[in-house]
Amino acid sequence: MKAGSRLLGDLAAMSPAYFGVVMATGILSLTADALAMPRLARALFVVNCAMYVVTGLLYVLRMIRFPQRFFGDMVDHLRGPGFFTAVAASSILGSQFLILAGSERAALGLWFVAIVLWVGLTYTIFTAFTVKEQKPALDQGISGGWLLAVVATQSIAVLGALLANHLAQPYRLELNFLALSMWLWGGMLYIWMMSLIFYRYTFFRFSPGDLTPPYWINMGAMAISTLAGSLLIVNAPDAPYLSSLLPFLKGFTVFYWATGTWWIPMLVILALWRHVYKRFPLKYDPLYWGAVFPLGMYAASTHWMAAAMEFDFLHGLPPIFLYAALIAWTAAFVGLARDLWRRLGAAWASRGGTGR
C-alpha cells in the first residue's frame, strides 16, 4: 500500500507543464527533418508519439483521481499557464504527422484538439485570474511560463498554415486567415505579458530561485512567432489578403526574430549568474523541457525565415542551435529517466518495507 500511495502522491503533484517534453521532442524532430536528418527526425517522431500518449493518460488519470489538485493548478497564477503545453504539444505532434507521415487526417484531428484545448484553457485560466478574490503580488504571480499561452496560440497558427498547403480551396483561404488571426493575437499577447515580465525582472528583487527554467520561453515565444510568420509569407501566393500584407508580414517576422535573438545572450548570462555565481543546484525539473523547446524552435524558425525571405547568410545558424538543443534534450531525458528510476525505486523500497 505504501508503494501505491507514494506513486499516487507523485501523480497528484505532477507538473501541469509536463507536455513540454512533447513540445521539445517534436520541434527537434521537425528541425532535423528540415536540415536533412531524416533518420533522427523519424526516431524522435516515434518517441514523441509514445510520450504524447503516456503524458495524456497521466493527465486524464490525475484529473479523475485528484480533481481538486488538477483544477486547483489550473487557476493558480504560477502553475496554471503550464497547461498550455498540452495545446502546443498537440499542434507540434500534428505538424509531425503532416510532414513526416503525410497524414492530413491525423494532423487535422490534432489541430482540432489543440483548438478546443486552447479555447477552454484560455477562457478558464484568464477568467479565473481576473475574478479571483485572493491574488498574488506581481513578483510572486508571474513568470516566463505565462508566455506558454503565446506559444500555444502560435502553434495553432503554425499547424494551420501548414495544413493550408495541403488542402484545396476554399479551405486554404480560411485556414490561412485563421493562421493569420492567431499569429496577430499571439504577437499582441506577447507584448502584454512581456511588458509585465520585464517590469517584474527589473523592478523587483530577483533571487536564483525566481529564475525558473520557463524563463527561456521569453525567447521561445518569439521564435515560434517567427516560424508562423515565415509560413504565412510562403503561403502568400495562395491568399490575396496575405499578398497585400507581405511588407507587414516580413517586417514583423524579422522583428520577432530579432527580439528572440536579443534574448539568447541575456538568458545565457542569467543562467551563468544562477548556477555559477550563485551556485544554485542544477537538478532535474520537468520545467527544464521548457528550456529545450526554445533552442529547437529558434533553429526551426531561423531555417524557415531564411528560406522564406532568402536570407542565405543565416543558414549557418540552424545547425548550431539544433545541436545545442539535442545536447539539452539528451541531458533533460537522462534527468527524466533518473528521476523516474528514483521514484520507482523509492516506491519499491517502501513496498518491501511492508513485507509484501
mmCIF file with all atom_site columns, N, CA, C and O in Angstrom, residues 53-74:
data_model
loop_
_atom_site.group_PDB
_atom_site.id
_atom_site.type_symbol
_atom_site.label_atom_id
_atom_site.label_alt_id
_atom_site.label_comp_id
_atom_site.label_asym_id
_atom_site.label_entity_id
_atom_site.label_seq_id
_atom_site.pdbx_PDB_ins_code
_atom_site.Cartn_x
_atom_site.Cartn_y
_atom_site.Cartn_z
_atom_site.occupancy
_atom_site.B_iso_or_equiv
_atom_site.pdbx_formal_charge
_atom_site.auth_seq_id
_atom_site.auth_comp_id
_atom_site.auth_asym_id
_atom_site.auth_atom_id
_atom_site.pdbx_PDB_model_num
ATOM 1  N N  . VAL A 1 53 ? 1.062   10.048 -25.797 1.00 0.00 ? 53 VAL A N  1
ATOM 2  C CA . VAL A 1 53 ? 0.037   9.137  -25.273 1.00 0.00 ? 53 VAL A CA 1
ATOM 3  C C  . VAL A 1 53 ? 0.207   8.955  -23.775 1.00 0.00 ? 53 VAL A C  1
ATOM 4  O O  . VAL A 1 53 ? -0.762  9.048  -23.006 1.00 0.00 ? 53 VAL A O  1
ATOM 5  N N  . VAL A 1 54 ? 1.426   8.688  -23.340 1.00 0.00 ? 54 VAL A N  1
ATOM 6  C CA . VAL A 1 54 ? 1.670   8.451  -21.910 1.00 0.00 ? 54 VAL A CA 1
ATOM 7  C C  . VAL A 1 54 ? 1.351   9.695  -21.087 1.00 0.00 ? 54 VAL A C  1
ATOM 8  O O  . VAL A 1 54 ? 0.675   9.618  -20.057 1.00 0.00 ? 54 VAL A O  1
ATOM 9  N N  . THR A 1 55 ? 1.817   10.856 -21.554 1.00 0.00 ? 55 THR A N  1
ATOM 10 C CA . THR A 1 55 ? 1.555   12.089 -20.808 1.00 0.00 ? 55 THR A CA 1
ATOM 11 C C  . THR A 1 55 ? 0.070   12.400 -20.774 1.00 0.00 ? 55 THR A C  1
ATOM 12 O O  . THR A 1 55 ? -0.467  12.816 -19.735 1.00 0.00 ? 55 THR A O  1
ATOM 13 N N  . GLY A 1 56 ? -0.615  12.185 -21.888 1.00 0.00 ? 56 GLY A N  1
ATOM 14 C CA . GLY A 1 56 ? -2.058  12.415 -21.925 1.00 0.00 ? 56 GLY A CA 1
ATOM 15 C C  . GLY A 1 56 ? -2.807  11.513 -20.963 1.00 0.00 ? 56 GLY A C  1
ATOM 16 O O  . GLY A 1 56 ? -3.730  11.956 -20.256 1.00 0.00 ? 56 GLY A O  1
ATOM 17 N N  . LEU A 1 57 ? -2.427  10.248 -20.892 1.00 0.00 ? 57 LEU A N  1
ATOM 18 C CA . LEU A 1 57 ? -3.067  9.309  -19.961 1.00 0.00 ? 57 LEU A CA 1
ATOM 19 C C  . LEU A 1 57 ? -2.829  9.723  -18.512 1.00 0.00 ? 57 LEU A C  1
ATOM 20 O O  . LEU A 1 57 ? -3.738  9.637  -17.672 1.00 0.00 ? 57 LEU A O  1
ATOM 21 N N  . LEU A 1 58 ? -1.621  10.185 -18.222 1.00 0.00 ? 58 LEU A N  1
ATOM 22 C CA . LEU A 1 58 ? -1.321  10.628 -16.858 1.00 0.00 ? 58 LEU A CA 1
ATOM 23 C C  . LEU A 1 58 ? -2.140  11.870 -16.498 1.00 0.00 ? 58 LEU A C  1
ATOM 24 O O  . LEU A 1 58 ? -2.615  12.000 -15.365 1.00 0.00 ? 58 LEU A O  1
ATOM 25 N N  . TYR A 1 59 ? -2.306  12.781 -17.463 1.00 0.00 ? 59 TYR A N  1
ATOM 26 C CA . TYR A 1 59 ? -3.137  13.962 -17.220 1.00 0.00 ? 59 TYR A CA 1
ATOM 27 C C  . TYR A 1 59 ? -4.573  13.560 -16.901 1.00 0.00 ? 59 TYR A C  1
ATOM 28 O O  . TYR A 1 59 ? -5.183  14.065 -15.947 1.00 0.00 ? 59 TYR A O  1
ATOM 29 N N  . VAL A 1 60 ? -5.123  12.649 -17.708 1.00 0.00 ? 60 VAL A N  1
ATOM 30 C CA . VAL A 1 60 ? -6.504  12.214 -17.505 1.00 0.00 ? 60 VAL A CA 1
ATOM 31 C C  . VAL A 1 60 ? -6.642  11.496 -16.166 1.00 0.00 ? 60 VAL A C  1
ATOM 32 O O  . VAL A 1 60 ? -7.604  11.716 -15.413 1.00 0.00 ? 60 VAL A O  1
ATOM 33 N N  . LEU A 1 61 ? -5.680  10.636 -15.853 1.00 0.00 ? 61 LEU A N  1
ATOM 34 C CA . LEU A 1 61 ? -5.715  9.911  -14.589 1.00 0.00 ? 61 LEU A CA 1
ATOM 35 C C  . LEU A 1 61 ? -5.634  10.872 -13.411 1.00 0.00 ? 61 LEU A C  1
ATOM 36 O O  . LEU A 1 61 ? -6.346  10.716 -12.407 1.00 0.00 ? 61 LEU A O  1
ATOM 37 N N  . ARG A 1 62 ? -4.780  11.872 -13.527 1.00 0.00 ? 62 ARG A N  1
ATOM 38 C CA . ARG A 1 62 ? -4.675  12.868 -12.450 1.00 0.00 ? 62 ARG A CA 1
ATOM 39 C C  . ARG A 1 62 ? -5.970  13.654 -12.303 1.00 0.00 ? 62 ARG A C  1
ATOM 40 O O  . ARG A 1 62 ? -6.408  13.939 -11.188 1.00 0.00 ? 62 ARG A O  1
ATOM 41 N N  . MET A 1 63 ? -6.600  14.004 -13.430 1.00 0.00 ? 63 MET A N  1
ATOM 42 C CA . MET A 1 63 ? -7.854  14.750 -13.380 1.00 0.00 ? 63 MET A CA 1
ATOM 43 C C  . MET A 1 63 ? -8.948  13.941 -12.693 1.00 0.00 ? 63 MET A C  1
ATOM 44 O O  . MET A 1 63 ? -9.739  14.482 -11.909 1.00 0.00 ? 63 MET A O  1
ATOM 45 N N  . ILE A 1 64 ? -8.998  12.631 -12.981 1.00 0.00 ? 64 ILE A N  1
ATOM 46 C CA . ILE A 1 64 ? -10.031 11.772 -12.396 1.00 0.00 ? 64 ILE A CA 1
ATOM 47 C C  . ILE A 1 64 ? -9.743  11.478 -10.926 1.00 0.00 ? 64 ILE A C  1
ATOM 48 O O  . ILE A 1 64 ? -10.643 11.525 -10.083 1.00 0.00 ? 64 ILE A O  1
ATOM 49 N N  . ARG A 1 65 ? -8.475  11.187 -10.634 1.00 0.00 ? 65 ARG A N  1
ATOM 50 C CA . ARG A 1 65 ? -8.108  10.746 -9.281  1.00 0.00 ? 65 ARG A CA 1
ATOM 51 C C  . ARG A 1 65 ? -7.957  11.911 -8.319  1.00 0.00 ? 65 ARG A C  1
ATOM 52 O O  . ARG A 1 65 ? -8.273  11.811 -7.141  1.00 0.00 ? 65 ARG A O  1
ATOM 53 N N  . PHE A 1 66 ? -7.474  13.053 -8.819  1.00 0.00 ? 66 PHE A N  1
ATOM 54 C CA . PHE A 1 66 ? -7.232  14.206 -7.956  1.00 0.00 ? 66 PHE A CA 1
ATOM 55 C C  . PHE A 1 66 ? -7.812  15.471 -8.587  1.00 0.00 ? 66 PHE A C  1
ATOM 56 O O  . PHE A 1 66 ? -7.078  16.400 -8.949  1.00 0.00 ? 66 PHE A O  1
ATOM 57 N N  . PRO A 1 67 ? -9.128  15.520 -8.773  1.00 0.00 ? 67 PRO A N  1
ATOM 58 C CA . PRO A 1 67 ? -9.728  16.670 -9.466  1.00 0.00 ? 67 PRO A CA 1
ATOM 59 C C  . PRO A 1 67 ? -9.478  17.997 -8.761  1.00 0.00 ? 67 PRO A C  1
ATOM 60 O O  . PRO A 1 67 ? -9.309  19.024 -9.421  1.00 0.00 ? 67 PRO A O  1
ATOM 61 N N  . GLN A 1 68 ? -9.433  17.993 -7.434  1.00 0.00 ? 68 GLN A N  1
ATOM 62 C CA . GLN A 1 68 ? -9.226  19.254 -6.723  1.00 0.00 ? 68 GLN A CA 1
ATOM 63 C C  . GLN A 1 68 ? -7.833  19.808 -6.983  1.00 0.00 ? 68 GLN A C  1
ATOM 64 O O  . GLN A 1 68 ? -7.670  21.013 -7.231  1.00 0.00 ? 68 GLN A O  1
ATOM 65 N N  . ARG A 1 69 ? -6.823  18.932 -6.972  1.00 0.00 ? 69 ARG A N  1
ATOM 66 C CA . ARG A 1 69 ? -5.461  19.377 -7.262  1.00 0.00 ? 69 ARG A CA 1
ATOM 67 C C  . ARG A 1 69 ? -5.331  19.792 -8.731  1.00 0.00 ? 69 ARG A C  1
ATOM 68 O O  . ARG A 1 69 ? -4.685  20.785 -9.049  1.00 0.00 ? 69 ARG A O  1
ATOM 69 N N  . PHE A 1 70 ? -5.948  19.003 -9.625  1.00 0.00 ? 70 PHE A N  1
ATOM 70 C CA . PHE A 1 70 ? -5.840  19.252 -11.064 1.00 0.00 ? 70 PHE A CA 1
ATOM 71 C C  . PHE A 1 70 ? -6.425  20.617 -11.425 1.00 0.00 ? 70 PHE A C  1
ATOM 72 O O  . PHE A 1 70 ? -5.755  21.447 -12.048 1.00 0.00 ? 70 PHE A O  1
ATOM 73 N N  . PHE A 1 71 ? -7.666  20.848 -11.011 1.00 0.00 ? 71 PHE A N  1
ATOM 74 C CA . PHE A 1 71 ? -8.319  22.110 -11.377 1.00 0.00 ? 71 PHE A CA 1
ATOM 75 C C  . PHE A 1 71 ? -7.835  23.268 -10.505 1.00 0.00 ? 71 PHE A C  1
ATOM 76 O O  . PHE A 1 71 ? -7.911  24.429 -10.915 1.00 0.00 ? 71 PHE A O  1
ATOM 77 N N  . GLY A 1 72 ? -7.315  22.941 -9.320  1.00 0.00 ? 72 GLY A N  1
ATOM 78 C CA . GLY A 1 72 ? -6.710  23.973 -8.496  1.00 0.00 ? 72 GLY A CA 1
ATOM 79 C C  . GLY A 1 72 ? -5.462  24.533 -9.150  1.00 0.00 ? 72 GLY A C  1
ATOM 80 O O  . GLY A 1 72 ? -5.215  25.748 -9.131  1.00 0.00 ? 72 GLY A O  1
ATOM 81 N N  . ASP A 1 73 ? -4.668  23.647 -9.767  1.00 0.00 ? 73 ASP A N  1
ATOM 82 C CA . ASP A 1 73 ? -3.486  24.098 -10.511 1.00 0.00 ? 73 ASP A CA 1
ATOM 83 C C  . ASP A 1 73 ? -3.879  24.993 -11.679 1.00 0.00 ? 73 ASP A C  1
ATOM 84 O O  . ASP A 1 73 ? -3.165  25.937 -12.026 1.00 0.00 ? 73 ASP A O  1
ATOM 85 N N  . MET A 1 74 ? -5.012  24.690 -12.286 1.00 0.00 ? 74 MET A N  1
ATOM 86 C CA . MET A 1 74 ? -5.430  25.417 -13.474 1.00 0.00 ? 74 MET A CA 1
ATOM 87 C C  . MET A 1 74 ? -5.687  26.891 -13.176 1.00 0.00 ? 74 MET A C  1
ATOM 88 O O  . MET A 1 74 ? -5.505  27.754 -14.051 1.00 0.00 ? 74 MET A O  1
#
